[in-house]
Amino acid sequence: MAARTKKIPNIKPINNFALLLVLSVFQLITGVQAAAAGDEFSFRAILSMIILIAAEWAYVTLLYTLMHRRNFELEFIALFLSGVGLAAIGSVDPDACFKQLIIVLCGIIGFTIFVFILGDVDLCMKLRTPVAIGALVLLALNLIIGTVKYGAQNWISVGGFTFQPSEFVKVAFIFVGAATLEKIQTSKNIIKFIIFSVACVGALILIRDFGTALIFFVTFLIIAFMNSGDVKTAGLAVAAAGLGGAIVIKYKPYVTARFSVYRHIWEDVYGKGYQQTHILTGMASGGLLGLGIGNGNIRNYFDNYLVTTDDIFGFISEEWGFLFALVLVLSFVAIAVSALVNSIAARSTFYSIAAVAGAGMLLFQTALNIFGITDVLPLTGVTLPFVSQGGSSMLSCWAVLAFIKASDVRTYNYLGGVKKK
């Protein structure tokens, strides 16, 4: 497949090891504070952070020397977010912190392997059908043997391990969409992707994972718009989704209950509005600089799992401060900006679509989490990417980040569309 020749974006190089040193110092300080947050100093929490720092240095050093890579901006952002999540989780539950560390390390390894696979566009074209079939099989299994947690049948247990198939289908959805529409278009390709999209979203609605279904739909709109540039088509899809959403709300009591409390949380502070009102109160008490790690009240209102998953942004805002919470939000914006810049000079349409769709997915999921707990949007129960506790979510976030990394021509030592020797 012929590579496109485009000018590489003018990105000023940075001193990777100096930036990594700053990141490591920050993580070490927050790790110590997290370890001291409980009644007793937690060596497991600080050990988890030290291992993460060592893994970061090993990753950058090996790729810098062996693969001659110089672009680590995306990894630094993801590692910063993952480190914040690790410190926050460690301050609440040191045992869960160590488990989260293992998942983060697996995510980094998976990210590295996936970036390597994405380097071969022709291979990606061949894999799109098997990946699509695998995604549909996962969703079918979820419908058949999935177990219900927190109102949604989106968990599968195998040999003592529990995972969410929908998180891995997110990666497949972007991969299949970008690969299917990579070649200038035939109506057959577009129809295939629409059928695949409807099957994925329909399955998610059946298992009542409406937050993820909404993320899938927005990602579909991004891919469709990048493919056609037709606002009318996107508008028609939104109208159809609105009709479908109205039907779901009418006939699904679980969703109706979620919408009934939306914008009315202060009317039932100790009932349906308990979660969001206490989070908002905690965030307000934290002020600009926070109460300090371990000194917040949100951790006392809910169980550890809820604090470190759905509510983690509010929890961090209270203890780390509003200014730091703003830095977290800007980190996701930086990922999105990076995807847009990379897509301009990407070697093929596949990379452009995949990068922008991946960034859009992460940014929209972030918005659903933050705006949900603050009552700006209805509460959907999705996690905060890279930060929230969770194995499947963390692995899928690192995999989605690989799409953005692969779109950067510097990743594979390409210069002007021609691979350097």
Coordinates of C-alpha atoms in Angstrom, one line a residue:
M1 CA 0.0 0.0 0.0
A2 CA 1.4 3.3 -1.0
A3 CA 2.3 5.6 1.8
R4 CA 1.1 9.2 1.9
T5 CA 3.7 11.9 1.7
K6 CA 3.0 14.7 4.1
K7 CA 5.1 17.2 6.1
I8 CA 5.7 16.1 9.6
P9 CA 4.2 18.5 12.2
N10 CA 6.8 20.9 13.6
I11 CA 7.0 19.6 17.2
K12 CA 9.8 20.9 19.3
P13 CA 11.8 18.0 20.8
I14 CA 11.9 17.7 24.6
N15 CA 14.4 16.2 27.0
N16 CA 12.7 12.9 27.7
F17 CA 14.8 11.9 30.6
A18 CA 14.6 15.3 32.3
L19 CA 10.8 15.1 32.0
L20 CA 10.8 11.5 33.2
L21 CA 12.8 12.6 36.3
V22 CA 10.2 15.3 37.1
L23 CA 7.4 12.7 36.8
S24 CA 9.3 10.2 39.0
V25 CA 9.9 12.7 41.7
F26 CA 6.2 13.7 41.7
Q27 CA 5.1 10.1 41.8
L28 CA 7.5 9.3 44.7
I29 CA 6.2 12.2 46.7
T30 CA 2.5 11.3 46.1
G31 CA 3.3 7.7 46.8
V32 CA 4.8 8.5 50.2
Q33 CA 1.8 10.6 51.1
A34 CA -0.6 7.9 50.0
A35 CA 1.3 5.3 52.0
A36 CA 1.0 7.5 55.1
A37 CA -2.7 8.3 54.6
G38 CA -3.9 5.4 56.8
D39 CA -3.6 4.6 60.4
E40 CA -0.3 2.8 59.6
F41 CA 2.3 3.4 57.0
S42 CA 1.6 1.2 54.0
F43 CA 4.8 -0.2 52.5
R44 CA 2.7 -2.0 49.8
A45 CA 1.4 1.4 48.5
I46 CA 4.9 3.0 48.3
L47 CA 6.4 -0.2 46.9
S48 CA 3.8 -0.2 44.1
M49 CA 4.8 3.4 43.2
I50 CA 8.5 2.5 43.2
I51 CA 8.0 -0.4 40.9
L52 CA 5.9 1.8 38.5
I53 CA 8.8 4.3 38.5
A54 CA 11.3 1.6 37.7
A55 CA 9.1 0.3 34.9
E56 CA 8.8 3.8 33.4
W57 CA 12.6 4.2 33.3
A58 CA 13.1 0.7 31.8
Y59 CA 10.5 1.4 29.1
V60 CA 11.9 4.8 28.0
T61 CA 15.5 3.7 28.2
L62 CA 15.0 0.5 26.2
L63 CA 12.9 2.1 23.4
Y64 CA 15.2 5.2 23.4
T65 CA 18.4 3.0 22.9
L66 CA 17.1 0.0 20.9
M67 CA 14.3 1.5 18.8
H68 CA 15.7 5.0 18.6
R69 CA 12.3 6.5 19.7
R70 CA 12.2 10.1 20.8
N71 CA 8.5 10.7 21.1
F72 CA 7.3 9.8 24.6
E73 CA 4.8 12.6 25.2
L74 CA 1.7 10.4 25.1
E75 CA 3.3 7.8 27.4
F76 CA 4.2 10.4 29.9
I77 CA 0.7 11.7 30.0
A78 CA -0.8 8.2 30.5
L79 CA 1.9 7.3 33.1
F80 CA 1.1 10.6 35.0
L81 CA -2.6 9.7 35.0
S82 CA -1.9 6.1 36.0
G83 CA 0.4 7.2 38.8
V84 CA -2.2 9.6 40.1
G85 CA -4.7 6.7 40.1
L86 CA -2.3 4.4 41.8
A87 CA -1.6 6.9 44.6
A88 CA -5.3 7.7 45.1
I89 CA -6.1 4.0 45.3
G90 CA -3.2 3.2 47.5
S91 CA -4.3 5.9 50.0
V92 CA -7.7 4.0 50.3
D93 CA -6.9 0.4 49.8
P94 CA -3.2 -0.7 49.6
D95 CA -4.1 -4.2 48.5
A96 CA -6.1 -2.9 45.6
C97 CA -3.2 -0.6 44.8
F98 CA -0.8 -3.5 44.2
K99 CA -3.3 -5.3 42.0
Q100 CA -3.8 -2.1 40.0
L101 CA 0.0 -1.8 39.6
I102 CA 0.0 -5.3 37.9
I103 CA -2.7 -4.2 35.5
V104 CA -0.9 -1.0 34.7
L105 CA 2.3 -2.9 33.9
C106 CA 0.2 -5.3 31.7
G107 CA -1.3 -2.3 30.0
I108 CA 2.1 -0.9 29.2
I109 CA 3.3 -4.2 27.7
G110 CA 0.1 -4.6 25.7
F111 CA 0.4 -1.0 24.5
T112 CA 4.0 -1.7 23.3
I113 CA 2.9 -4.9 21.4
F114 CA -0.1 -3.3 19.9
V115 CA 1.9 -0.3 18.6
F116 CA 4.2 -2.8 16.9
I117 CA 1.2 -4.6 15.3
L118 CA -0.4 -1.3 14.1
G119 CA 2.8 -0.4 12.3
D120 CA 1.9 -2.8 9.5
V121 CA -1.2 -1.3 7.7
D122 CA -1.6 -4.3 5.4
L123 CA -1.7 -6.7 8.5
C124 CA -4.4 -4.5 10.1
M125 CA -6.5 -4.7 6.9
K126 CA -6.3 -8.5 7.1
L127 CA -7.1 -8.6 10.8
R128 CA -10.3 -6.5 10.6
T129 CA -12.7 -9.3 9.9
P130 CA -11.3 -11.7 12.6
V131 CA -11.3 -8.8 15.1
A132 CA -14.9 -7.9 14.3
I133 CA -16.0 -11.6 14.7
G134 CA -14.1 -11.8 18.0
A135 CA -15.8 -8.7 19.3
L136 CA -19.3 -10.0 18.4
V137 CA -18.5 -13.3 20.0
L138 CA -17.5 -11.6 23.2
L139 CA -20.7 -9.6 23.3
A140 CA -22.7 -12.7 22.6
L141 CA -21.0 -14.5 25.5
N142 CA -21.8 -11.5 27.7
L143 CA -25.4 -11.9 26.8
I144 CA -25.4 -15.6 27.6
I145 CA -23.2 -16.0 30.6
G146 CA -22.6 -12.5 31.9
T147 CA -23.3 -11.6 35.5
V148 CA -25.0 -8.5 36.8
K149 CA -23.1 -5.9 38.8
Y150 CA -24.2 -2.4 39.6
G151 CA -27.3 -2.8 37.4
A152 CA -25.6 -4.0 34.2
Q153 CA -24.9 -7.5 32.9
N154 CA -21.4 -6.6 31.7
W155 CA -19.1 -9.0 33.6
I156 CA -17.8 -12.4 32.8
S157 CA -15.9 -14.7 35.2
V158 CA -13.4 -17.3 33.9
G159 CA -11.2 -19.3 36.2
G160 CA -11.4 -16.8 39.1
F161 CA -10.7 -13.8 36.8
T162 CA -13.5 -11.3 36.1
F163 CA -13.5 -8.9 33.2
Q164 CA -15.8 -6.6 31.1
P165 CA -16.0 -7.7 27.5
S166 CA -17.3 -4.3 26.5
E167 CA -14.0 -2.7 27.4
F168 CA -12.1 -4.8 24.9
V169 CA -14.8 -4.4 22.3
K170 CA -14.1 -0.6 22.5
V171 CA -10.6 -1.3 21.0
A172 CA -12.1 -3.7 18.4
F173 CA -14.7 -1.1 17.4
I174 CA -12.1 1.6 16.6
F175 CA -9.9 -1.0 14.8
V176 CA -12.6 -2.4 12.7
G177 CA -14.1 1.1 11.9
A178 CA -10.7 2.6 10.8
A179 CA -9.6 -0.5 8.9
T180 CA -13.0 -1.0 7.1
L181 CA -13.1 2.7 6.0
E182 CA -9.4 3.0 5.2
K183 CA -9.8 2.5 1.5
I184 CA -11.8 5.1 -0.3
Q185 CA -15.1 4.1 0.1
T186 CA -17.6 1.6 -1.2
S187 CA -21.2 1.5 0.0
K188 CA -20.6 -2.2 0.9
N189 CA -17.8 -1.3 3.3
I190 CA -19.9 1.4 5.0
I191 CA -22.9 -0.8 5.3
K192 CA -20.8 -3.5 6.9
F193 CA -19.5 -1.1 9.5
I194 CA -23.0 0.2 10.2
I195 CA -24.3 -3.3 10.8
F196 CA -21.3 -4.0 13.1
S197 CA -22.0 -0.8 15.0
V198 CA -25.7 -1.5 15.4
A199 CA -24.9 -5.0 16.7
C200 CA -22.4 -3.7 19.3
V201 CA -24.6 -0.9 20.5
G202 CA -27.7 -3.1 20.5
A203 CA -25.9 -5.8 22.6
L204 CA -24.7 -3.1 25.1
I205 CA -28.3 -1.9 25.5
L206 CA -29.5 -5.4 26.1
I207 CA -27.0 -5.9 28.9
R208 CA -28.0 -2.4 30.2
D209 CA -24.5 -1.0 29.9
F210 CA -25.9 2.3 28.6
G211 CA -22.9 4.4 29.4
T212 CA -20.6 2.3 27.2
A213 CA -23.3 2.2 24.5
L214 CA -23.3 6.0 24.4
I215 CA -19.5 6.0 24.2
F216 CA -19.7 3.6 21.3
F217 CA -22.3 5.7 19.5
V218 CA -20.3 8.9 19.8
T219 CA -17.2 7.1 18.5
F220 CA -19.3 5.9 15.6
L221 CA -20.3 9.5 14.8
I222 CA -16.6 10.5 14.9
I223 CA -15.6 7.7 12.5
A224 CA -18.5 8.4 10.2
F225 CA -17.9 12.1 10.1
M226 CA -14.2 11.6 9.4
N227 CA -15.1 9.2 6.6
S228 CA -17.7 11.4 4.9
G229 CA -17.5 14.9 6.3
D230 CA -21.2 15.0 6.0
V231 CA -23.0 16.9 8.8
K232 CA -26.4 15.8 7.5
T233 CA -25.5 12.1 7.9
A234 CA -24.3 12.7 11.4
G235 CA -27.4 14.7 12.2
L236 CA -29.6 11.8 10.9
A237 CA -27.7 9.3 13.1
V238 CA -28.1 11.6 16.2
A239 CA -31.9 11.9 15.5
A240 CA -32.2 8.1 15.2
A241 CA -30.2 7.6 18.4
G242 CA -32.5 10.2 20.2
L243 CA -35.6 8.2 19.1
G244 CA -34.0 5.0 20.3
G245 CA -32.9 6.6 23.6
A246 CA -36.5 7.8 24.2
I247 CA -37.8 4.3 23.7
V248 CA -35.2 2.9 26.1
I249 CA -36.0 5.4 28.8
K250 CA -39.7 4.7 28.4
Y251 CA -39.4 0.9 28.8
K252 CA -36.3 0.5 31.0
P253 CA -37.1 1.4 34.6
Y254 CA -33.4 1.3 35.5
V255 CA -32.6 4.1 33.0
T256 CA -35.8 6.0 34.0
A257 CA -34.6 6.1 37.6
R258 CA -31.2 7.5 36.6
F259 CA -32.9 10.3 34.6
S260 CA -35.5 11.0 37.2
V261 CA -32.8 12.2 39.7
Y262 CA -30.9 14.2 37.1
R263 CA -30.8 17.9 38.0
H264 CA -32.9 17.0 41.1
I265 CA -30.2 15.6 43.4
W266 CA -30.6 18.3 46.1
E267 CA -34.2 17.3 46.5
D268 CA -33.3 13.9 47.9
V269 CA -29.9 14.3 49.6
Y270 CA -30.1 11.1 51.6
G271 CA -31.8 9.1 48.9
K272 CA -31.2 9.0 45.1
G273 CA -29.1 12.2 45.3
Y274 CA -26.8 10.9 48.1
Q275 CA -23.8 10.1 45.9
Q276 CA -23.6 13.2 43.8
T277 CA -24.5 15.7 46.6
H278 CA -21.8 14.3 48.9
I279 CA -19.3 14.4 46.1
L280 CA -20.1 18.0 45.3
T281 CA -19.9 19.0 48.9
G282 CA -16.5 17.3 49.2
M283 CA -15.2 18.9 46.1
A284 CA -16.2 22.3 47.4
S285 CA -14.6 21.8 50.7
G286 CA -11.3 20.9 49.0
G287 CA -10.8 24.3 47.6
L288 CA -8.0 25.2 45.2
L289 CA -5.2 23.2 46.9
G290 CA -7.2 20.3 48.5
L291 CA -7.4 19.0 52.1
G292 CA -4.4 16.7 51.7
I293 CA -4.1 13.0 50.8
G294 CA -6.0 11.0 53.4
N295 CA -7.8 14.0 54.9
G296 CA -11.0 14.1 52.8
N297 CA -14.5 13.0 53.7
I298 CA -15.6 11.4 50.4
R299 CA -13.6 8.3 51.3
N300 CA -15.8 8.0 54.4
Y301 CA -19.1 8.3 52.6
F302 CA -18.8 5.3 50.2
D303 CA -17.2 1.9 50.0
N304 CA -13.6 1.7 48.8
Y305 CA -14.5 0.4 45.4
L306 CA -16.9 3.2 44.5
V307 CA -14.5 5.8 45.8
T308 CA -11.7 4.5 43.5
T309 CA -13.8 3.9 40.4
D310 CA -16.9 6.0 39.6
D311 CA -16.2 8.7 42.2
I312 CA -12.4 9.0 41.9
F313 CA -12.4 12.4 40.3
G314 CA -14.5 13.9 43.1
F315 CA -12.3 12.1 45.6
I316 CA -9.1 13.5 44.1
S317 CA -10.6 17.0 43.7
E318 CA -11.3 17.1 47.4
E319 CA -7.9 15.9 48.7
W320 CA -5.6 17.1 45.9
G321 CA -7.4 20.4 45.1
F322 CA -9.4 22.0 42.2
L323 CA -6.2 23.1 40.5
F324 CA -4.8 19.6 40.3
A325 CA -8.2 18.3 39.1
L326 CA -8.0 20.9 36.3
V327 CA -4.5 19.5 35.4
L328 CA -6.1 16.0 35.1
V329 CA -8.7 17.4 32.7
L330 CA -6.1 19.2 30.6
S331 CA -4.1 16.0 30.4
F332 CA -7.0 14.4 28.4
V333 CA -7.3 17.5 26.3
A334 CA -3.6 17.2 25.5
I335 CA -4.1 13.6 24.3
A336 CA -6.9 14.8 22.0
V337 CA -4.7 17.7 20.6
S338 CA -1.9 15.2 20.0
A339 CA -4.3 12.9 18.0
L340 CA -5.4 15.8 15.9
V341 CA -1.9 17.0 15.2
N342 CA -0.8 13.4 14.4
S343 CA -3.7 12.8 12.1
I344 CA -2.7 15.6 9.8
A345 CA 0.6 13.8 8.8
A346 CA -0.5 10.2 9.3
R347 CA 0.7 7.7 6.8
S348 CA -2.8 6.5 5.8
T349 CA -6.5 7.2 6.5
F350 CA -6.5 4.2 8.9
Y351 CA -4.2 6.0 11.3
S352 CA -6.0 9.3 11.0
I353 CA -9.4 7.8 11.7
A354 CA -8.2 5.5 14.5
A355 CA -6.3 8.3 16.3
V356 CA -9.1 10.8 16.3
A357 CA -11.7 8.2 17.2
G358 CA -9.5 6.9 20.0
A359 CA -9.0 10.4 21.4
G360 CA -12.6 11.2 21.1
M361 CA -13.6 8.0 22.9
L362 CA -11.2 8.8 25.8
L363 CA -12.3 12.4 26.0
F364 CA -16.0 11.6 25.9
Q365 CA -15.7 8.9 28.5
T366 CA -13.8 11.5 30.7
A367 CA -16.7 13.9 30.2
L368 CA -19.3 11.3 31.1
N369 CA -17.5 10.5 34.3
I370 CA -16.8 14.0 35.5
F371 CA -20.1 15.6 34.4
G372 CA -22.0 12.6 35.7
I373 CA -20.8 12.8 39.3
T374 CA -21.2 16.6 39.2
D375 CA -24.8 16.4 37.9
V376 CA -24.0 18.3 34.6
L377 CA -25.0 15.1 32.8
P378 CA -27.0 12.0 34.0
L379 CA -24.9 9.6 36.0
T380 CA -23.8 6.7 33.8
G381 CA -21.3 4.9 36.0
V382 CA -18.3 4.9 33.5
T383 CA -14.8 5.1 34.8
L384 CA -12.2 7.9 34.5
P385 CA -9.6 6.6 31.9
F386 CA -6.2 5.6 33.3
V387 CA -7.1 6.8 36.8
S388 CA -10.0 4.7 38.1
Q389 CA -9.5 1.3 39.6
G390 CA -10.3 -1.6 37.2
G391 CA -8.4 -4.1 35.1
S392 CA -10.5 -4.2 31.9
S393 CA -10.8 -0.5 31.7
M394 CA -7.1 0.2 32.3
L395 CA -6.0 -2.4 29.6
S396 CA -8.5 -0.9 27.1
C397 CA -7.3 2.6 27.7
W398 CA -3.7 1.7 27.0
A399 CA -4.8 -0.1 23.9
V400 CA -6.8 2.9 22.7
L401 CA -3.8 5.1 23.3
A402 CA -1.8 2.8 20.9
F403 CA -3.9 4.1 18.0
I404 CA -2.8 7.7 18.7
K405 CA 0.8 6.6 19.2
A406 CA 0.7 4.7 15.9
S407 CA -0.6 7.7 14.0
D408 CA 2.6 9.7 14.9
V409 CA 5.0 9.3 12.0
R410 CA 7.9 9.6 14.5
T411 CA 6.9 6.3 16.2
Y412 CA 8.2 4.2 13.3
N413 CA 11.0 6.5 12.3
Y414 CA 9.2 7.7 9.2
L415 CA 10.3 10.9 7.6
G416 CA 8.1 12.4 5.0
G417 CA 6.3 9.1 4.5
V418 CA 9.5 7.2 3.8
K419 CA 10.9 4.9 6.4
K420 CA 14.4 5.9 7.5
K421 CA 17.1 3.2 7.3

